[in-house]
Short mmCIF file of C-alpha atoms in Angstrom, two decimals:
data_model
loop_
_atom_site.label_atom_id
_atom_site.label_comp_id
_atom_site.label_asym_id
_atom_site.label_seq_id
_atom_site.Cartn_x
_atom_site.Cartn_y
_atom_site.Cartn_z
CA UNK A 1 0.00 0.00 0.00
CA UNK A 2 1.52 3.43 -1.05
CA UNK A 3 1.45 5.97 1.11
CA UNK A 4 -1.09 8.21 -0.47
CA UNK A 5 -3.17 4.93 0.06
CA UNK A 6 -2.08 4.85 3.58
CA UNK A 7 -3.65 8.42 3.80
CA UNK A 8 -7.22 7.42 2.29
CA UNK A 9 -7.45 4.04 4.45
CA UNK A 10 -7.35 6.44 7.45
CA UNK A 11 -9.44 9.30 6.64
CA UNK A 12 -12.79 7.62 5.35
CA UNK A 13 -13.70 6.26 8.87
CA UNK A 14 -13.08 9.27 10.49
CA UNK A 15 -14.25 11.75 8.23
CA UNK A 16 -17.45 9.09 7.82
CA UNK A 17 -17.94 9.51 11.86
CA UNK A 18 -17.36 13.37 11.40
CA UNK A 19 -20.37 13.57 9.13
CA UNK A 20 -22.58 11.44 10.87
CA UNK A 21 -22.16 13.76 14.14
CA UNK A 22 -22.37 17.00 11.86
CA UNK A 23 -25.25 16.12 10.47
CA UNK A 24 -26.57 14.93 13.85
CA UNK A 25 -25.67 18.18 15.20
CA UNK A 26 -27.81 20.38 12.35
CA UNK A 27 -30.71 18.10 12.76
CA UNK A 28 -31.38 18.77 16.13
CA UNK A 29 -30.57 22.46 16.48
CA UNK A 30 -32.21 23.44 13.39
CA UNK A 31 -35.19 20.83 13.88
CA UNK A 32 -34.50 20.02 10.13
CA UNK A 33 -36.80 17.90 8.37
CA UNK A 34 -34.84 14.87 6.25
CA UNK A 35 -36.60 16.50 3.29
CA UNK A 36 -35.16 19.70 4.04
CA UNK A 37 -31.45 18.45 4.05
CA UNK A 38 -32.17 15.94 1.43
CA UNK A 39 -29.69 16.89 -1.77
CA UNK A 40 -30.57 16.59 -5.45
CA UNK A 41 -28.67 14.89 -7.99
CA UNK A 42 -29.55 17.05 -11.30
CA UNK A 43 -27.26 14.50 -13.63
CA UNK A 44 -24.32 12.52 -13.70
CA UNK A 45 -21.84 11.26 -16.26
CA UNK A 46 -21.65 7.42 -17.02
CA UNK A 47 -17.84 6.05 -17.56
CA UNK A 48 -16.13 9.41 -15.76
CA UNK A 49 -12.36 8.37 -14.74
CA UNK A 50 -11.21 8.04 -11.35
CA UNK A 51 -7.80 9.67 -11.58
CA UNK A 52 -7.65 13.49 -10.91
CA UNK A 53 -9.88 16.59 -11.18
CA UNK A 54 -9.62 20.13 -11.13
CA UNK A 55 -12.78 22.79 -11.63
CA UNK A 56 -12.80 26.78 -11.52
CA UNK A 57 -16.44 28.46 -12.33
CA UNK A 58 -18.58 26.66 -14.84
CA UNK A 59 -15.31 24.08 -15.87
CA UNK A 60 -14.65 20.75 -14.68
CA UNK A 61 -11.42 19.23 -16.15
CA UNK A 62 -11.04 15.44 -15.29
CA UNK A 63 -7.83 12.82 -16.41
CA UNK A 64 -8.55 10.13 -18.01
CA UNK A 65 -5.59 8.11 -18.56
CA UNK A 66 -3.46 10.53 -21.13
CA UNK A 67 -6.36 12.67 -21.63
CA UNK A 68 -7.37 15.63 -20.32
CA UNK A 69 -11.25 16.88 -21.11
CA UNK A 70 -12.99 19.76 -20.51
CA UNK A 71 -16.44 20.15 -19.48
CA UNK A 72 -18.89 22.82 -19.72
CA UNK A 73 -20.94 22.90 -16.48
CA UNK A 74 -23.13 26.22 -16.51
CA UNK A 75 -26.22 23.84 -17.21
CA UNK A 76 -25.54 21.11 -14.89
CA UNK A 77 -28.12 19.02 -16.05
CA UNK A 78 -26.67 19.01 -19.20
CA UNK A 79 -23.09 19.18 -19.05
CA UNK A 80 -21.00 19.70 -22.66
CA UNK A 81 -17.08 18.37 -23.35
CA UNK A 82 -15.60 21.83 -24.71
CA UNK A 83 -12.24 20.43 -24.87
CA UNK A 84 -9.14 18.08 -24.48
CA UNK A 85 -5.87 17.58 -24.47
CA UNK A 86 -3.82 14.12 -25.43
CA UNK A 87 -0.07 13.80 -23.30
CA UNK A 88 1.92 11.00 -23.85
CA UNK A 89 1.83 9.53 -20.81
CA UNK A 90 -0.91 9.20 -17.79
CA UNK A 91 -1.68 11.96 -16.35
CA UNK A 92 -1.36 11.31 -12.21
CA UNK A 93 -2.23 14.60 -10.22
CA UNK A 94 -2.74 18.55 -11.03
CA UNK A 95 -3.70 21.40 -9.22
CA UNK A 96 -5.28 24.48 -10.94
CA UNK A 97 -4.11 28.33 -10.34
CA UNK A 98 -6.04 31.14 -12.28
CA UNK A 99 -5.34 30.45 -16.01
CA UNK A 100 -2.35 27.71 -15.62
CA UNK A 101 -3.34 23.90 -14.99
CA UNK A 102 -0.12 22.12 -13.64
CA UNK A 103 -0.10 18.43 -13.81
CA UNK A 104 2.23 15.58 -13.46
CA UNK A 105 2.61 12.44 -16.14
CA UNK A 106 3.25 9.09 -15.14
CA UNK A 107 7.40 9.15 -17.44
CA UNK A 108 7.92 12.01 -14.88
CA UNK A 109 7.15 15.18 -17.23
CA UNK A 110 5.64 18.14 -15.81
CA UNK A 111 3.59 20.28 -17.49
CA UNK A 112 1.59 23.76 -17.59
CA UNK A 113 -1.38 23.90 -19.64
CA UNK A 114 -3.09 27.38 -20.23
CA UNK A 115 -6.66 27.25 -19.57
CA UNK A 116 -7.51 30.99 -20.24
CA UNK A 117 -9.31 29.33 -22.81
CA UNK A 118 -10.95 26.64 -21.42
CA UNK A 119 -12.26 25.31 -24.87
CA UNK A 120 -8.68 25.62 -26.45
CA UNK A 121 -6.18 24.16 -23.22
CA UNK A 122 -2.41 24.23 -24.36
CA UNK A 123 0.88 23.12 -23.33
CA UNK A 124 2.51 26.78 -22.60
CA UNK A 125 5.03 24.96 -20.58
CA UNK A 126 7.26 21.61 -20.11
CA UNK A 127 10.11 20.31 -17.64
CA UNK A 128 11.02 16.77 -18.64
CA UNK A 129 12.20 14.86 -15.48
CA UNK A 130 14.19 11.08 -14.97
CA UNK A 131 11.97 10.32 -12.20
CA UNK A 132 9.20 8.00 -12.51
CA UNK A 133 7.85 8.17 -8.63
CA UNK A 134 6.30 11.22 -8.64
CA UNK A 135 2.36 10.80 -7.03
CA UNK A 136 1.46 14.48 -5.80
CA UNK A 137 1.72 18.22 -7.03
CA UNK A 138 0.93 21.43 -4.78
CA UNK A 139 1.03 24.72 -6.18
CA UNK A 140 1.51 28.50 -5.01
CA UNK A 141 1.87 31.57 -6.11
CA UNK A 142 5.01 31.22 -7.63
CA UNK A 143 6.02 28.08 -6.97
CA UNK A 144 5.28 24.14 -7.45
CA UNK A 145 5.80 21.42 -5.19
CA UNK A 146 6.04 17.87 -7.14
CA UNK A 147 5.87 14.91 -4.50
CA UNK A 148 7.87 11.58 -5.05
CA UNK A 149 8.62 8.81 -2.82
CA UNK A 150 11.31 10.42 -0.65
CA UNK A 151 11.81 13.55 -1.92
CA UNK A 152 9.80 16.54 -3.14
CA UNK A 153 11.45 18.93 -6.16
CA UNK A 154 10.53 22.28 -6.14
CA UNK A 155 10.00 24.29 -9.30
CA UNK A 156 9.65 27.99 -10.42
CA UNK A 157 6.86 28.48 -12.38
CA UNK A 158 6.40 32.49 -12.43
CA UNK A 159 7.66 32.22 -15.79
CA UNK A 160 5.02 29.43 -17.27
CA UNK A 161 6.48 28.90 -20.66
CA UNK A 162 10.04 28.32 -18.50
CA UNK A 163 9.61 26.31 -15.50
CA UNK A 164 12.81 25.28 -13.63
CA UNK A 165 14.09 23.31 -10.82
CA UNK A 166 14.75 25.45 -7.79
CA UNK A 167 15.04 22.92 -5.07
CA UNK A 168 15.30 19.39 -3.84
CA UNK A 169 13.95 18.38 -0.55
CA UNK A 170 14.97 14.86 0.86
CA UNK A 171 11.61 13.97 3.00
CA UNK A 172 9.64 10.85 3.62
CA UNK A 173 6.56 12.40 3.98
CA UNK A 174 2.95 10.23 3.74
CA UNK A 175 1.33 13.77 2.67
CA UNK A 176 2.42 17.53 2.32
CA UNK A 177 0.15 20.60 2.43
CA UNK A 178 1.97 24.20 1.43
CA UNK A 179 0.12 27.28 2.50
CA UNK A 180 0.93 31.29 2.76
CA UNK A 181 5.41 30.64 2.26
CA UNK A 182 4.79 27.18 5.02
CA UNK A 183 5.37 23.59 4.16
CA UNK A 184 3.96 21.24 6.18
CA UNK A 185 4.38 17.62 5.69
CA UNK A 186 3.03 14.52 8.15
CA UNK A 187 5.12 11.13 8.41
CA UNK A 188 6.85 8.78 11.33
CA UNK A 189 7.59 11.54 13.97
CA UNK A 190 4.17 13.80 13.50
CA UNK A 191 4.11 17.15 11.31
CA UNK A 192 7.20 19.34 10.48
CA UNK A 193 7.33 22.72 9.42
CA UNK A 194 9.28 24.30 6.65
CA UNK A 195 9.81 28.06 6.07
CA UNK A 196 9.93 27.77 1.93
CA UNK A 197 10.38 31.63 1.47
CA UNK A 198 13.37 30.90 -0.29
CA UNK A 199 13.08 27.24 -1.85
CA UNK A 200 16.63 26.16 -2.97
CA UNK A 201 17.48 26.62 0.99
CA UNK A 202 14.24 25.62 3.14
CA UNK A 203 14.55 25.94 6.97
CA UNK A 204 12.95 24.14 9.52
CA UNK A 205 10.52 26.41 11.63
CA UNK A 206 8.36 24.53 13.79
CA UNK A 207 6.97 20.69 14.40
CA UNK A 208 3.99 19.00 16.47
CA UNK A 209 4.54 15.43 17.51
CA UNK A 210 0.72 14.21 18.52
CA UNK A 211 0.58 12.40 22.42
CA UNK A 212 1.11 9.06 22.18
CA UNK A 213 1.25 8.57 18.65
CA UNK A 214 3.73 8.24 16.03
CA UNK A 215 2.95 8.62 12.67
CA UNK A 216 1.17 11.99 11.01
CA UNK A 217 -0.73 10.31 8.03
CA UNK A 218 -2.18 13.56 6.12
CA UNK A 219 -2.88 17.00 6.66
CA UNK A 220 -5.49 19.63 5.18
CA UNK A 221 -5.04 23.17 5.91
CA UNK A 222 -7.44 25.72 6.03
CA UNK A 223 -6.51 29.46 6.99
CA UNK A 224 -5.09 29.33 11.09
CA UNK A 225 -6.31 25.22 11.08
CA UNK A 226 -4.07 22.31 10.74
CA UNK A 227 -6.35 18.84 10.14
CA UNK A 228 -4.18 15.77 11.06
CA UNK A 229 -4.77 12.47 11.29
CA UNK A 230 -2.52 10.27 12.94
CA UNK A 231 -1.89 6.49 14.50
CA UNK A 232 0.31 4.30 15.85
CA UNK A 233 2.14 1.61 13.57
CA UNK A 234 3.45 1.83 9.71
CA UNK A 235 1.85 -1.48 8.15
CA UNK A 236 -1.50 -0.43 7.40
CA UNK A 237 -2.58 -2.57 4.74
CA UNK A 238 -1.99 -5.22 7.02
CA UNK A 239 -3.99 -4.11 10.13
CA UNK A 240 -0.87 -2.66 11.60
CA UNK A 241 -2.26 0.64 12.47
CA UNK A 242 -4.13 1.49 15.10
CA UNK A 243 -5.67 4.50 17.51
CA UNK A 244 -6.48 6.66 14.58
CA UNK A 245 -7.20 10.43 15.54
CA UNK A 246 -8.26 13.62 13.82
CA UNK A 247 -6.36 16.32 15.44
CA UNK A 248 -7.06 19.68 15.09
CA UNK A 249 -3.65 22.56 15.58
CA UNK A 250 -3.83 26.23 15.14
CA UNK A 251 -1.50 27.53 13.14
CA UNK A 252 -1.86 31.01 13.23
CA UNK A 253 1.79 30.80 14.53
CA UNK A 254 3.50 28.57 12.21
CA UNK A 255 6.75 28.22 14.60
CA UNK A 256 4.71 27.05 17.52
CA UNK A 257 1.53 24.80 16.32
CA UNK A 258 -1.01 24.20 19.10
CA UNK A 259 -3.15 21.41 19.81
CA UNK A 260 -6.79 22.65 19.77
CA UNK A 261 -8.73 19.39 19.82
#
């Protein structure tokens, strides 16, 4: 089990309990009918891909294998493929910023497609890489964080039709988040914290290691909040991880995380 496997097996159950007391919660202080918080499914797509997805406004763009496609949402009962884009190679992860969709390939290529147009996508940029584990890509304002087994490269992408390697960081991370100049990244030992101000020379800033467990095994940040969930044990796949725990850290002070709940 890889580790970004590692990282669903943990979340669903408690993300699944989360929801369950949530919606609990709203029930009973809103007296909320089940009709009332019933959704409505107004269509859905038979044969859509699993791999990744991005949408901004009315597009949704989806993988599927070496393709990238387009959709047209602003009807969503009647959503229209507007355009695509063939690589040569599977596409594993991308992150959308503004106009500039970054994505990874499975030979290790990373590229920058221009989506000003959403019906017209094209490669405005390319950085051919030798590495063949990459599995993750964050993105910034200026820069982009592409996540391998081991290691995460760092590349400047404020010039999109020029992209180049401006750092190499040897980590064995099971997930990393980057927010406001911060790098965060969960594995054996809890969460560190990397100032990434200047990339080709990160410095360590701050770290949370949870009570009485040992392994951070993702992370989602929003604003001041740090979402962890951690255990105890590596092997996973094989039942080896136990006393799971969303933790909850304000970050508000990256040097000093503290434990809110």
């Amino acid at each position: 089990m890889t580790s970004k496997e590692k990282a669903v097996f943990l979340l669903i159950p408690i993300v699944a309990a989360l929801l369950v007391l949530l919606g609990g919660r709203t029930a009973t202080s809103q007296g909320a009918t089940a009709q009332q918080q019933a959704q409505t499914l107004v269509n859905h797509l038979e044969g859509v891909p699993s791999g990744p997805i991005a949408a901004q406004g009315n597009y949704v763009y989806m993988a599927f294998q070496s393709k990238l496609v387009v959709l047209d949402t602003s009807d969503p009962t009647a959503p229209r493929r507007v355009g695509w884009l063939f690589f040569t190679s599977a596409i594993l992860d991308m992150e959308l910023r503004g106009a500039q969709l970054y994505l990874i390939t499975k030979n290790g290529d990373f590229h920058i497609v221009n989506v000003a147009n959403s019906g017209r996508p094209v490669i405005e940029g390319l950085l051919r890489t030798t590495s063949s584990n990459y599995y993750s890509i964050l993105a910034d304002e200026r820069f982009v964080y592409i996540v391998g087994e081991g290691a995460i490269d760092v590349v400047n992408v404020s010039a999109p039709s020029s992209p180049k390697f401006v750092g190499h960081l040897a980590i064995q991370a099971n997930v990393v988040a980057v927010q406001g100049g911060y790098l965060y990244w969960a594995g054996y030992g809890g969460v560190e914290i990397l100032s990434v101000v200047d990339p080709a020379n990160p410095t360590r800033v701050g770290s949370y290691v949870p009570s009485g467990l040992d392994t951070g095994a993702t992370i989602l940040l929003a604003n001041d909040r740090a979402y962890l969930t951690a255990h105890t044990g590596n092997d996973c796949g094989r039942g080896g991880c136990y006393d799971s725990q969303l933790i909850i850290l304000d970050i508000s002070n990256p040097t000093s995380p503290v434990e809110l709940g």
